[in-house]
mmCIF file of C-alpha atoms in Angstrom:
data_model
loop_
_atom_site.group_PDB
_atom_site.id
_atom_site.type_symbol
_atom_site.label_atom_id
_atom_site.label_comp_id
_atom_site.label_asym_id
_atom_site.label_seq_id
_atom_site.Cartn_x
_atom_site.Cartn_y
_atom_site.Cartn_z
ATOM 1 C CA MET A 15 -58.899 -19.135 -227.703
ATOM 2 C CA LYS A 16 -61.822 -21.188 -226.344
ATOM 3 C CA LEU A 17 -63.751 -18.206 -225.475
ATOM 4 C CA LYS A 18 -63.266 -16.709 -229.004
ATOM 5 C CA LYS A 19 -64.428 -19.920 -230.607
ATOM 6 C CA TRP A 20 -67.403 -19.853 -228.264
ATOM 7 C CA LEU A 21 -68.330 -16.300 -228.885
ATOM 8 C CA ALA A 22 -67.998 -16.929 -232.717
ATOM 9 C CA LYS A 23 -70.474 -19.641 -232.565
ATOM 10 C CA PHE A 24 -72.739 -18.125 -230.145
ATOM 11 C CA PRO A 25 -75.126 -16.267 -232.814
ATOM 12 C CA VAL A 26 -75.728 -19.488 -234.586
ATOM 13 C CA HIS A 27 -76.459 -21.513 -231.362
ATOM 14 C CA PHE A 28 -78.658 -18.612 -230.055
ATOM 15 C CA VAL A 29 -80.528 -18.608 -233.582
ATOM 16 C CA LEU A 30 -80.812 -22.585 -233.397
ATOM 17 C CA ILE A 31 -82.230 -22.375 -229.839
ATOM 18 C CA ALA A 32 -84.647 -19.574 -230.660
ATOM 19 C CA LEU A 33 -86.104 -21.524 -233.556
ATOM 20 C CA CYS A 34 -86.274 -24.821 -231.544
ATOM 21 C CA LEU A 35 -88.196 -22.837 -228.833
ATOM 22 C CA LEU A 36 -90.611 -21.239 -231.410
ATOM 23 C CA TRP A 37 -91.396 -24.805 -232.521
ATOM 24 C CA LEU A 38 -91.570 -26.553 -229.233
ATOM 25 C CA LEU A 39 -93.278 -24.072 -227.071
ATOM 26 C CA PRO A 40 -96.623 -24.066 -228.909
ATOM 27 C CA THR A 41 -96.366 -27.928 -229.074
ATOM 28 C CA PHE A 42 -95.809 -28.216 -225.418
ATOM 29 C CA GLY A 43 -98.766 -25.913 -224.629
ATOM 30 C CA LEU A 44 -100.873 -28.115 -227.005
ATOM 31 C CA LEU A 45 -99.825 -31.231 -224.969
ATOM 32 C CA ILE A 46 -100.738 -29.432 -221.752
ATOM 33 C CA THR A 47 -103.911 -28.569 -223.030
ATOM 34 C CA SER A 48 -104.690 -31.956 -224.323
ATOM 35 C CA PHE A 49 -104.573 -33.162 -220.773
ATOM 36 C CA ARG A 50 -106.767 -30.454 -219.250
ATOM 37 C CA PRO A 51 -110.626 -30.570 -218.244
ATOM 38 C CA VAL A 52 -112.826 -28.633 -220.730
ATOM 39 C CA GLN A 53 -113.864 -26.413 -218.167
ATOM 40 C CA ASP A 54 -110.210 -25.380 -217.370
ATOM 41 C CA ILE A 55 -109.587 -24.842 -221.083
ATOM 42 C CA ASN A 56 -112.559 -22.645 -221.496
ATOM 43 C CA GLU A 57 -111.634 -20.475 -218.557
ATOM 44 C CA SER A 58 -107.661 -20.221 -218.651
ATOM 45 C CA GLY A 59 -104.700 -20.715 -220.795
ATOM 46 C CA TRP A 60 -102.308 -23.724 -220.404
ATOM 47 C CA TRP A 61 -99.662 -21.588 -218.611
ATOM 48 C CA THR A 62 -101.822 -21.509 -215.654
ATOM 49 C CA VAL A 63 -102.068 -25.304 -215.222
ATOM 50 C CA LEU A 64 -100.160 -25.077 -211.859
ATOM 51 C CA SER A 65 -101.964 -21.950 -210.365
ATOM 52 C CA LYS A 66 -104.875 -22.044 -208.373
ATOM 53 C CA SER A 67 -108.304 -22.710 -209.563
ATOM 54 C CA LYS A 68 -110.387 -19.800 -210.837
ATOM 55 C CA GLY A 69 -112.246 -17.913 -208.056
ATOM 56 C CA TYR A 70 -109.432 -18.879 -205.543
ATOM 57 C CA GLU A 71 -108.398 -15.243 -204.996
ATOM 58 C CA GLU A 72 -111.891 -13.819 -204.940
ATOM 59 C CA TYR A 73 -112.828 -16.589 -202.308
ATOM 60 C CA GLN A 74 -109.813 -15.820 -199.960
ATOM 61 C CA GLU A 75 -110.880 -12.097 -200.147
ATOM 62 C CA SER A 76 -114.552 -12.580 -199.448
ATOM 63 C CA CYS A 77 -115.243 -15.883 -197.702
ATOM 64 C CA ALA A 78 -112.250 -17.622 -196.253
ATOM 65 C CA VAL A 79 -112.011 -15.243 -193.335
ATOM 66 C CA CYS A 80 -115.291 -16.923 -192.068
ATOM 67 C CA HIS A 81 -115.869 -20.164 -193.678
ATOM 68 C CA GLY A 82 -112.262 -21.287 -193.794
ATOM 69 C CA ASP A 83 -109.945 -22.309 -196.581
ATOM 70 C CA ASP A 84 -111.911 -25.625 -197.048
ATOM 71 C CA GLY A 85 -115.385 -23.888 -196.525
ATOM 72 C CA SER A 86 -116.178 -26.161 -193.202
ATOM 73 C CA ALA A 87 -115.611 -23.588 -190.592
ATOM 74 C CA ILE A 88 -119.200 -22.848 -190.016
ATOM 75 C CA PRO A 89 -121.256 -25.983 -189.667
ATOM 76 C CA GLN A 90 -124.483 -24.231 -190.375
ATOM 77 C CA ALA A 91 -123.088 -22.903 -193.720
ATOM 78 C CA ASP A 92 -120.777 -25.639 -194.786
ATOM 79 C CA LEU A 93 -119.447 -24.664 -198.216
ATOM 80 C CA SER A 94 -117.946 -28.057 -198.774
ATOM 81 C CA ASN A 95 -121.505 -29.526 -198.488
ATOM 82 C CA PRO A 96 -122.737 -30.036 -201.975
ATOM 83 C CA ASP A 97 -126.360 -29.939 -201.110
ATOM 84 C CA LEU A 98 -125.816 -26.462 -199.651
ATOM 85 C CA VAL A 99 -123.964 -25.163 -202.750
ATOM 86 C CA GLN A 100 -126.521 -26.509 -205.151
ATOM 87 C CA LYS A 101 -129.025 -23.952 -203.863
ATOM 88 C CA TYR A 102 -126.737 -21.019 -205.292
ATOM 89 C CA PRO A 103 -125.941 -22.204 -208.807
ATOM 90 C CA ARG A 104 -125.553 -18.571 -210.097
ATOM 91 C CA SER A 105 -123.828 -15.342 -209.057
ATOM 92 C CA PHE A 106 -127.307 -13.515 -208.625
ATOM 93 C CA ALA A 107 -128.413 -16.082 -206.196
ATOM 94 C CA LEU A 108 -125.126 -15.759 -204.117
ATOM 95 C CA LEU A 109 -125.460 -12.059 -204.366
ATOM 96 C CA ALA A 110 -128.927 -12.158 -203.007
ATOM 97 C CA VAL A 111 -127.562 -13.886 -199.999
ATOM 98 C CA LEU A 112 -124.595 -11.651 -199.434
ATOM 99 C CA GLU A 113 -126.827 -8.697 -199.332
ATOM 100 C CA LYS A 114 -129.007 -9.898 -196.473
ATOM 101 C CA GLU A 115 -128.255 -9.188 -192.828
ATOM 102 C CA ILE A 116 -127.441 -11.754 -190.331
ATOM 103 C CA ASN A 117 -128.259 -11.060 -186.757
ATOM 104 C CA SER A 118 -128.791 -7.391 -187.791
ATOM 105 C CA GLN A 119 -125.436 -7.271 -189.164
ATOM 106 C CA PRO A 120 -124.072 -7.047 -192.905
ATOM 107 C CA HIS A 121 -123.438 -10.619 -194.177
ATOM 108 C CA MET A 122 -120.015 -9.389 -195.311
ATOM 109 C CA GLY A 123 -119.021 -7.395 -192.208
ATOM 110 C CA ASP A 124 -116.652 -4.839 -193.135
ATOM 111 C CA LEU A 125 -115.488 -6.517 -196.338
ATOM 112 C CA PRO A 126 -116.913 -5.028 -199.699
ATOM 113 C CA LEU A 127 -119.570 -6.817 -201.517
ATOM 114 C CA PRO A 128 -118.244 -8.607 -204.628
ATOM 115 C CA ASN A 129 -119.319 -7.507 -207.976
ATOM 116 C CA GLY A 130 -121.009 -9.759 -210.432
ATOM 117 C CA GLN A 131 -118.157 -11.277 -211.904
ATOM 118 C CA GLN A 132 -116.347 -11.909 -208.708
ATOM 119 C CA ALA A 133 -119.518 -13.428 -207.358
ATOM 120 C CA ALA A 134 -119.567 -15.813 -210.526
ATOM 121 C CA ASP A 135 -115.984 -16.656 -209.854
ATOM 122 C CA ILE A 136 -116.642 -17.453 -206.151
ATOM 123 C CA VAL A 137 -119.446 -19.744 -207.168
ATOM 124 C CA SER A 138 -117.293 -21.680 -209.583
ATOM 125 C CA TYR A 139 -114.621 -22.174 -207.038
ATOM 126 C CA VAL A 140 -117.117 -23.311 -204.325
ATOM 127 C CA ARG A 141 -118.679 -25.912 -206.765
ATOM 128 C CA ARG A 142 -115.345 -27.360 -206.982
ATOM 129 C CA LEU A 143 -114.642 -27.060 -203.393
ATOM 130 C CA SER A 144 -117.639 -29.047 -202.670
ATOM 131 C CA GLY A 145 -117.039 -31.611 -205.340
ATOM 132 C CA ILE A 146 -120.027 -30.830 -207.673
ATOM 133 C CA ASP A 147 -117.593 -29.966 -210.270
ATOM 134 C CA LYS A 148 -114.532 -32.156 -210.453
ATOM 135 C CA SER A 149 -111.308 -30.327 -210.134
ATOM 136 C CA THR A 150 -108.685 -32.589 -211.514
ATOM 137 C CA THR A 151 -105.712 -30.819 -212.938
ATOM 138 C CA PHE A 152 -105.157 -33.443 -215.676
ATOM 139 C CA THR A 153 -107.493 -35.818 -217.193
ATOM 140 C CA LEU A 154 -107.482 -38.418 -220.133
ATOM 141 C CA SER A 155 -111.052 -37.539 -220.959
ATOM 142 C CA ASN A 156 -110.189 -35.446 -224.211
ATOM 143 C CA TYR A 157 -108.454 -38.393 -225.525
ATOM 144 C CA ILE A 158 -111.225 -40.970 -224.635
ATOM 145 C CA ASP A 159 -113.867 -38.616 -226.127
ATOM 146 C CA ALA A 160 -111.613 -38.108 -229.286
ATOM 147 C CA LEU A 161 -110.916 -41.732 -229.718
ATOM 148 C CA THR A 162 -114.706 -42.766 -229.390
ATOM 149 C CA GLY A 163 -115.996 -39.625 -231.110
ATOM 150 C CA TYR A 164 -118.170 -38.782 -228.147
ATOM 151 C CA ARG A 165 -120.550 -35.771 -228.539
ATOM 152 C CA GLY A 166 -122.361 -35.407 -225.030
ATOM 153 C CA LYS A 167 -122.645 -32.614 -222.543
ATOM 154 C CA ARG A 168 -120.249 -34.371 -220.282
ATOM 155 C CA THR A 169 -117.456 -36.888 -220.894
ATOM 156 C CA TYR A 170 -117.733 -40.365 -222.203
ATOM 157 C CA THR A 171 -116.835 -41.878 -218.942
ATOM 158 C CA ASP A 172 -119.251 -39.933 -216.897
ATOM 159 C CA ASP A 173 -122.035 -40.684 -219.183
ATOM 160 C CA CYS A 174 -121.194 -44.340 -219.535
ATOM 161 C CA ALA A 175 -120.936 -44.576 -215.784
ATOM 162 C CA ASP A 176 -124.512 -43.357 -215.120
ATOM 163 C CA GLY A 177 -126.066 -44.984 -218.222
ATOM 164 C CA SER A 178 -126.879 -41.826 -219.979
ATOM 165 C CA GLN A 179 -124.807 -42.454 -223.197
ATOM 166 C CA SER A 180 -126.258 -42.247 -226.687
ATOM 167 C CA LEU A 181 -127.880 -45.542 -228.056
ATOM 168 C CA ASP A 182 -125.083 -46.057 -230.593
ATOM 169 C CA LEU A 183 -122.538 -46.497 -227.861
ATOM 170 C CA PHE A 184 -121.852 -49.786 -226.026
ATOM 171 C CA CYS A 185 -119.327 -48.224 -223.401
ATOM 172 C CA ASP A 186 -116.756 -50.959 -224.108
ATOM 173 C CA TYR A 187 -113.910 -51.553 -226.449
ATOM 174 C CA ARG A 188 -116.357 -51.463 -229.543
ATOM 175 C CA ASP A 189 -116.876 -47.926 -229.091
ATOM 176 C CA LEU A 190 -113.106 -47.504 -230.240
ATOM 177 C CA VAL A 191 -114.045 -48.270 -233.884
ATOM 178 C CA ASN A 192 -117.079 -45.764 -233.708
ATOM 179 C CA PRO A 193 -117.351 -44.184 -237.266
ATOM 180 C CA ARG A 194 -117.174 -40.640 -235.899
ATOM 181 C CA GLY A 195 -113.993 -41.284 -233.501
ATOM 182 C CA MET A 196 -110.230 -41.037 -234.093
ATOM 183 C CA GLY A 197 -110.040 -44.767 -233.153
ATOM 184 C CA ARG A 198 -111.714 -45.800 -236.596
ATOM 185 C CA ALA A 199 -109.674 -43.067 -238.393
ATOM 186 C CA PHE A 200 -106.538 -44.296 -236.965
ATOM 187 C CA LEU A 201 -107.260 -47.852 -238.386
ATOM 188 C CA ASN A 202 -108.182 -46.345 -241.852
ATOM 189 C CA SER A 203 -104.909 -44.312 -241.978
ATOM 190 C CA LEU A 204 -103.162 -47.476 -241.257
ATOM 191 C CA MET A 205 -105.022 -49.207 -244.086
ATOM 192 C CA VAL A 206 -103.924 -46.470 -246.398
ATOM 193 C CA ALA A 207 -100.448 -45.704 -245.207
ATOM 194 C CA ILE A 208 -98.782 -49.158 -244.820
ATOM 195 C CA PRO A 209 -99.569 -50.523 -248.344
ATOM 196 C CA SER A 210 -98.960 -47.253 -250.005
ATOM 197 C CA THR A 211 -95.477 -47.135 -248.204
ATOM 198 C CA ILE A 212 -94.500 -50.799 -248.843
ATOM 199 C CA LEU A 213 -95.590 -50.955 -252.533
ATOM 200 C CA PRO A 214 -93.633 -48.000 -254.048
ATOM 201 C CA ILE A 215 -90.655 -49.171 -252.143
ATOM 202 C CA LEU A 216 -90.816 -52.655 -253.199
ATOM 203 C CA PHE A 217 -91.176 -51.640 -256.851
ATOM 204 C CA ALA A 218 -88.648 -48.694 -256.524
ATOM 205 C CA ALA A 219 -85.951 -51.420 -255.286
ATOM 206 C CA PHE A 220 -86.501 -53.617 -258.266
ATOM 207 C CA ALA A 221 -86.329 -50.673 -260.685
ATOM 208 C CA ALA A 222 -83.317 -49.074 -258.965
ATOM 209 C CA TYR A 223 -81.217 -52.364 -259.237
ATOM 210 C CA ALA A 224 -82.084 -52.574 -262.814
ATOM 211 C CA PHE A 225 -81.065 -49.064 -263.503
ATOM 212 C CA SER A 226 -77.682 -49.487 -261.410
ATOM 213 C CA TRP A 227 -76.496 -53.120 -262.439
ATOM 214 C CA MET A 228 -78.328 -54.321 -265.546
ATOM 215 C CA GLU A 229 -77.436 -53.151 -269.132
ATOM 216 C CA PHE A 230 -80.280 -52.697 -271.476
ATOM 217 C CA ARG A 231 -81.233 -50.119 -274.209
ATOM 218 C CA GLY A 232 -82.639 -46.674 -273.303
ATOM 219 C CA ARG A 233 -81.527 -47.110 -269.658
ATOM 220 C CA GLN A 234 -80.404 -43.475 -269.075
ATOM 221 C CA TRP A 235 -83.172 -42.054 -271.165
ATOM 222 C CA LEU A 236 -85.742 -43.976 -269.210
ATOM 223 C CA PHE A 237 -84.168 -42.893 -265.774
ATOM 224 C CA ALA A 238 -84.157 -39.210 -267.129
ATOM 225 C CA LEU A 239 -88.013 -39.668 -267.993
ATOM 226 C CA LEU A 240 -88.744 -40.894 -264.447
ATOM 227 C CA VAL A 241 -86.707 -38.183 -262.720
ATOM 228 C CA GLY A 242 -88.684 -35.502 -264.998
ATOM 229 C CA LEU A 243 -91.979 -36.928 -263.782
ATOM 230 C CA GLN A 244 -91.261 -35.672 -260.256
ATOM 231 C CA VAL A 245 -92.091 -32.216 -261.582
ATOM 232 C CA VAL A 246 -95.531 -33.156 -262.420
ATOM 233 C CA PRO A 247 -98.050 -31.428 -259.951
ATOM 234 C CA LEU A 248 -100.211 -34.164 -258.092
ATOM 235 C CA GLN A 249 -103.274 -31.653 -258.081
ATOM 236 C CA MET A 250 -103.217 -31.717 -261.895
ATOM 237 C CA THR A 251 -104.079 -35.507 -262.167
ATOM 238 C CA LEU A 252 -106.765 -35.695 -259.366
ATOM 239 C CA ILE A 253 -109.815 -34.918 -261.545
ATOM 240 C CA PRO A 254 -108.621 -37.175 -264.558
ATOM 241 C CA ILE A 255 -107.730 -40.074 -262.209
ATOM 242 C CA SER A 256 -110.946 -39.469 -260.282
ATOM 243 C CA ARG A 257 -112.970 -39.718 -263.519
ATOM 244 C CA PHE A 258 -111.033 -42.834 -264.474
ATOM 245 C CA TYR A 259 -111.492 -44.434 -261.287
ATOM 246 C CA SER A 260 -115.307 -43.772 -261.573
ATOM 247 C CA GLY A 261 -115.397 -45.838 -264.530
ATOM 248 C CA LEU A 262 -113.533 -48.735 -262.803
ATOM 249 C CA GLY A 263 -115.489 -48.486 -259.590
ATOM 250 C CA LEU A 264 -112.297 -47.668 -257.568
ATOM 251 C CA ASN A 265 -113.575 -44.269 -256.008
ATOM 252 C CA GLY A 266 -113.900 -44.504 -252.315
ATOM 253 C CA THR A 267 -111.928 -47.712 -252.095
ATOM 254 C CA PHE A 268 -108.518 -48.460 -250.393
ATOM 255 C CA LEU A 269 -107.268 -50.098 -253.737
ATOM 256 C CA GLY A 270 -107.654 -46.825 -255.696
ATOM 257 C CA ILE A 271 -105.725 -44.717 -253.181
ATOM 258 C CA TRP A 272 -102.962 -47.312 -252.887
ATOM 259 C CA LEU A 273 -102.601 -47.132 -256.667
ATOM 260 C CA PHE A 274 -102.408 -43.510 -256.618
ATOM 261 C CA HIS A 275 -99.827 -43.092 -253.890
ATOM 262 C CA THR A 276 -97.823 -45.876 -255.372
ATOM 263 C CA GLY A 277 -97.736 -44.061 -258.865
ATOM 264 C CA PHE A 278 -96.756 -40.683 -257.167
ATOM 265 C CA GLY A 279 -94.287 -42.176 -254.855
ATOM 266 C CA LEU A 280 -92.391 -44.290 -257.499
ATOM 267 C CA PRO A 281 -90.354 -41.397 -259.377
ATOM 268 C CA TYR A 282 -88.577 -40.178 -256.133
ATOM 269 C CA ALA A 283 -88.445 -43.542 -254.607
ATOM 270 C CA ILE A 284 -86.503 -44.951 -257.624
ATOM 271 C CA TYR A 285 -84.315 -41.817 -258.071
ATOM 272 C CA LEU A 286 -83.235 -42.073 -254.396
ATOM 273 C CA MET A 287 -82.659 -45.902 -254.616
ATOM 274 C CA ARG A 288 -80.951 -45.826 -257.840
ATOM 275 C CA ASN A 289 -78.332 -43.280 -256.646
ATOM 276 C CA PHE A 290 -77.593 -45.310 -253.514
ATOM 277 C CA LEU A 291 -77.502 -48.715 -255.178
ATOM 278 C CA GLY A 292 -75.269 -47.176 -257.920
ATOM 279 C CA SER A 293 -72.900 -45.817 -255.134
ATOM 280 C CA LEU A 294 -72.270 -49.312 -253.910
ATOM 281 C CA PRO A 295 -68.730 -51.001 -254.682
ATOM 282 C CA ARG A 296 -68.937 -52.632 -258.184
ATOM 283 C CA GLU A 297 -66.328 -55.121 -257.079
ATOM 284 C CA VAL A 298 -68.975 -56.493 -254.536
ATOM 285 C CA PHE A 299 -71.341 -57.573 -257.239
ATOM 286 C CA GLU A 300 -68.815 -58.448 -259.811
ATOM 287 C CA SER A 301 -67.456 -60.890 -257.393
ATOM 288 C CA ALA A 302 -71.137 -62.409 -256.846
ATOM 289 C CA TYR A 303 -71.351 -62.762 -260.515
ATOM 290 C CA LEU A 304 -68.060 -64.529 -260.818
ATOM 291 C CA ASP A 305 -69.183 -66.908 -257.980
ATOM 292 C CA GLY A 306 -72.260 -67.774 -260.319
ATOM 293 C CA ALA A 307 -74.645 -65.608 -258.651
ATOM 294 C CA ASN A 308 -77.444 -64.296 -260.997
ATOM 295 C CA HIS A 309 -79.240 -60.957 -260.599
ATOM 296 C CA TRP A 310 -81.963 -62.307 -258.446
ATOM 297 C CA THR A 311 -79.513 -63.615 -255.901
ATOM 298 C CA ALA A 312 -77.443 -60.382 -255.986
ATOM 299 C CA PHE A 313 -80.393 -58.343 -255.411
ATOM 300 C CA ILE A 314 -81.869 -60.414 -252.298
ATOM 301 C CA LYS A 315 -78.377 -61.277 -250.774
ATOM 302 C CA LEU A 316 -76.350 -58.092 -251.629
ATOM 303 C CA ALA A 317 -78.334 -55.220 -252.622
ATOM 304 C CA ILE A 318 -81.177 -55.283 -250.135
ATOM 305 C CA PRO A 319 -79.002 -55.743 -247.064
ATOM 306 C CA LEU A 320 -76.619 -53.052 -248.044
ATOM 307 C CA SER A 321 -79.373 -50.516 -248.968
ATOM 308 C CA VAL A 322 -81.244 -50.651 -245.462
ATOM 309 C CA PRO A 323 -80.384 -46.952 -244.532
ATOM 310 C CA ALA A 324 -81.864 -45.706 -248.060
ATOM 311 C CA LEU A 325 -85.012 -47.879 -247.497
ATOM 312 C CA ALA A 326 -85.469 -46.710 -244.056
ATOM 313 C CA SER A 327 -85.070 -43.032 -245.044
ATOM 314 C CA LEU A 328 -87.406 -43.579 -248.040
ATOM 315 C CA ALA A 329 -89.980 -45.419 -245.791
ATOM 316 C CA ILE A 330 -90.062 -42.405 -243.311
ATOM 317 C CA PHE A 331 -90.460 -39.887 -246.169
ATOM 318 C CA GLN A 332 -93.418 -41.855 -247.755
ATOM 319 C CA PHE A 333 -95.108 -42.798 -244.577
ATOM 320 C CA LEU A 334 -95.188 -39.277 -243.189
ATOM 321 C CA TRP A 335 -96.314 -38.058 -246.595
ATOM 322 C CA ILE A 336 -99.145 -40.308 -246.708
ATOM 323 C CA TRP A 337 -99.960 -40.048 -243.029
ATOM 324 C CA ASN A 338 -100.369 -36.282 -243.169
ATOM 325 C CA ASP A 339 -102.142 -36.182 -246.533
ATOM 326 C CA LEU A 340 -105.648 -34.636 -246.568
ATOM 327 C CA LEU A 341 -106.249 -33.817 -250.292
ATOM 328 C CA VAL A 342 -105.664 -37.258 -251.833
ATOM 329 C CA ALA A 343 -107.612 -38.865 -248.955
ATOM 330 C CA LEU A 344 -110.396 -36.315 -249.462
ATOM 331 C CA VAL A 345 -110.744 -36.964 -253.129
ATOM 332 C CA PHE A 346 -110.595 -40.687 -253.206
ATOM 333 C CA LEU A 347 -112.020 -41.732 -249.849
ATOM 334 C CA GLY A 348 -113.938 -38.911 -248.571
ATOM 335 C CA GLY A 349 -116.111 -39.675 -245.693
ATOM 336 C CA ARG A 350 -116.524 -43.208 -246.582
ATOM 337 C CA HIS A 351 -113.389 -44.266 -244.969
ATOM 338 C CA PRO A 352 -112.240 -41.191 -242.883
ATOM 339 C CA VAL A 353 -108.698 -40.939 -242.227
ATOM 340 C CA MET A 354 -107.016 -39.067 -239.465
ATOM 341 C CA THR A 355 -106.486 -35.823 -241.243
ATOM 342 C CA TYR A 356 -110.203 -35.880 -242.302
ATOM 343 C CA GLN A 357 -111.638 -36.884 -238.974
ATOM 344 C CA ILE A 358 -109.653 -34.154 -236.957
ATOM 345 C CA GLY A 359 -111.736 -31.589 -238.593
ATOM 346 C CA ASN A 360 -115.110 -33.418 -237.614
ATOM 347 C CA MET A 361 -114.250 -33.242 -234.001
ATOM 348 C CA VAL A 362 -115.669 -29.554 -234.206
ATOM 349 C CA THR A 363 -119.244 -29.075 -234.850
ATOM 350 C CA SER A 364 -120.774 -26.549 -237.280
ATOM 351 C CA LEU A 365 -121.375 -24.334 -234.303
ATOM 352 C CA GLY A 366 -117.947 -24.689 -232.828
ATOM 353 C CA SER A 367 -118.466 -26.973 -229.920
ATOM 354 C CA GLY A 368 -115.955 -29.815 -229.227
ATOM 355 C CA TRP A 369 -112.947 -27.784 -230.231
ATOM 356 C CA HIS A 370 -111.080 -29.010 -227.000
ATOM 357 C CA LEU A 371 -110.843 -32.341 -228.616
ATOM 358 C CA LEU A 372 -108.767 -31.014 -231.381
ATOM 359 C CA THR A 373 -105.583 -31.070 -228.884
ATOM 360 C CA ALA A 374 -106.085 -34.793 -228.031
ATOM 361 C CA ALA A 375 -106.815 -35.543 -231.660
ATOM 362 C CA ALA A 376 -103.684 -33.953 -232.883
ATOM 363 C CA PHE A 377 -101.505 -35.855 -230.575
ATOM 364 C CA ILE A 378 -103.158 -39.058 -231.482
ATOM 365 C CA SER A 379 -102.373 -38.372 -235.103
ATOM 366 C CA MET A 380 -98.736 -37.395 -234.195
ATOM 367 C CA ALA A 381 -98.013 -40.459 -231.980
ATOM 368 C CA LEU A 382 -97.290 -43.110 -234.689
ATOM 369 C CA PRO A 383 -95.078 -40.869 -237.024
ATOM 370 C CA LEU A 384 -93.073 -39.740 -233.996
ATOM 371 C CA ILE A 385 -92.417 -43.376 -233.103
ATOM 372 C CA ILE A 386 -91.456 -44.511 -236.599
ATOM 373 C CA PHE A 387 -89.043 -41.373 -236.951
ATOM 374 C CA PHE A 388 -87.282 -41.998 -233.818
ATOM 375 C CA ALA A 389 -87.080 -45.665 -234.429
ATOM 376 C CA LEU A 390 -85.497 -45.337 -237.842
ATOM 377 C CA GLN A 391 -83.601 -41.993 -237.290
ATOM 378 C CA ARG A 392 -80.097 -43.809 -237.283
ATOM 379 C CA TYR A 393 -80.643 -44.687 -240.786
ATOM 380 C CA PHE A 394 -82.132 -41.343 -241.832
ATOM 381 C CA VAL A 395 -79.119 -39.137 -242.343
ATOM 382 C CA SER A 396 -76.932 -41.824 -243.683
ATOM 383 C CA GLY A 397 -79.513 -42.963 -246.166
ATOM 384 C CA LEU A 398 -80.058 -39.570 -247.591
ATOM 385 C CA LEU A 399 -76.418 -38.463 -247.821
ATOM 386 C CA SER A 400 -75.387 -41.889 -249.406
ATOM 387 C CA GLY A 401 -77.763 -41.464 -252.141
ATOM 388 C CA SER A 402 -77.215 -37.805 -252.890
ATOM 389 C CA VAL A 403 -73.316 -37.780 -253.759
ATOM 390 C CA LYS A 404 -72.626 -40.551 -256.039
ATOM 391 C CA GLY A 405 -74.667 -41.978 -258.950
#
């Protein structure tokens, strides 16, 4: 019997697991890539992170027999010596040495001479073996470079260590607010998202209480109008409001984008909160009124504490929407106060360099929404269901 039930549910479970893997596998690959050195990213995929370095097999076939695994078997030709390896920076220089005879004998002995690509791989491996090129498997350099907006030939930490950084960098905590970096964009996103989340929830809570527990003429018609406003496309209003903001001097300001997100977040917020508050037991509020409580006391002491699940789910929706928004931020803030979604695109130059920083920048952008979601997830489902059944 149990086997039949398990077999009946197996297709559903299989599809769910497959969908989860389709979502998680690229994300996992992106996470691994964000911690890899740029040279490794350019040379191999993330799935090779635990494999041997590039050129290892070619080195074993052509060089390890005489020079040893660590390259130090022949003192006169110690491949772990960076001064020696520096003399052969390219494959053609290495091939020229391998083609020469040593003591009237072929340099390679009975082994075949490597081709150009194999020689290039050997050079790359030997440079790592000698310590010229750092061979760490994982690094935080991508995250540091993304946070500071660094655009050097090497990493931010390497250039700061030898004093070759650009003149606009201080090589200390002040670089975290560099206008080119994700650190400044992170702060700008907080400046946009926090007020734009609090304001509509605050106003929606007041309005929802009024629609649920206060009697006034036209209440149902006004609520129907607010629900209908949800169908108005946001894109339709960008140009009119942008022109209106230009006359008020609000373009490029945080106040302008706060007002825009508040206005467009209110219809759904009021709808959700009204449905939730309307589903609360009427006896609770009637008892409070009989005990002498006014609407303000009932709102503060009863409605708000009882509606925490709805407030939490609404906060998650509103925050994630604003945090991941590009269009509104691009129209009303632009490059004056770049947010995370805007600054991620600036990690890559017009010539395509710096794209490896996108992986680190993506996870910097994802970190805070994930923390908020997991912190409030116990309220998430209960808030949605409670506001969708009654009212």
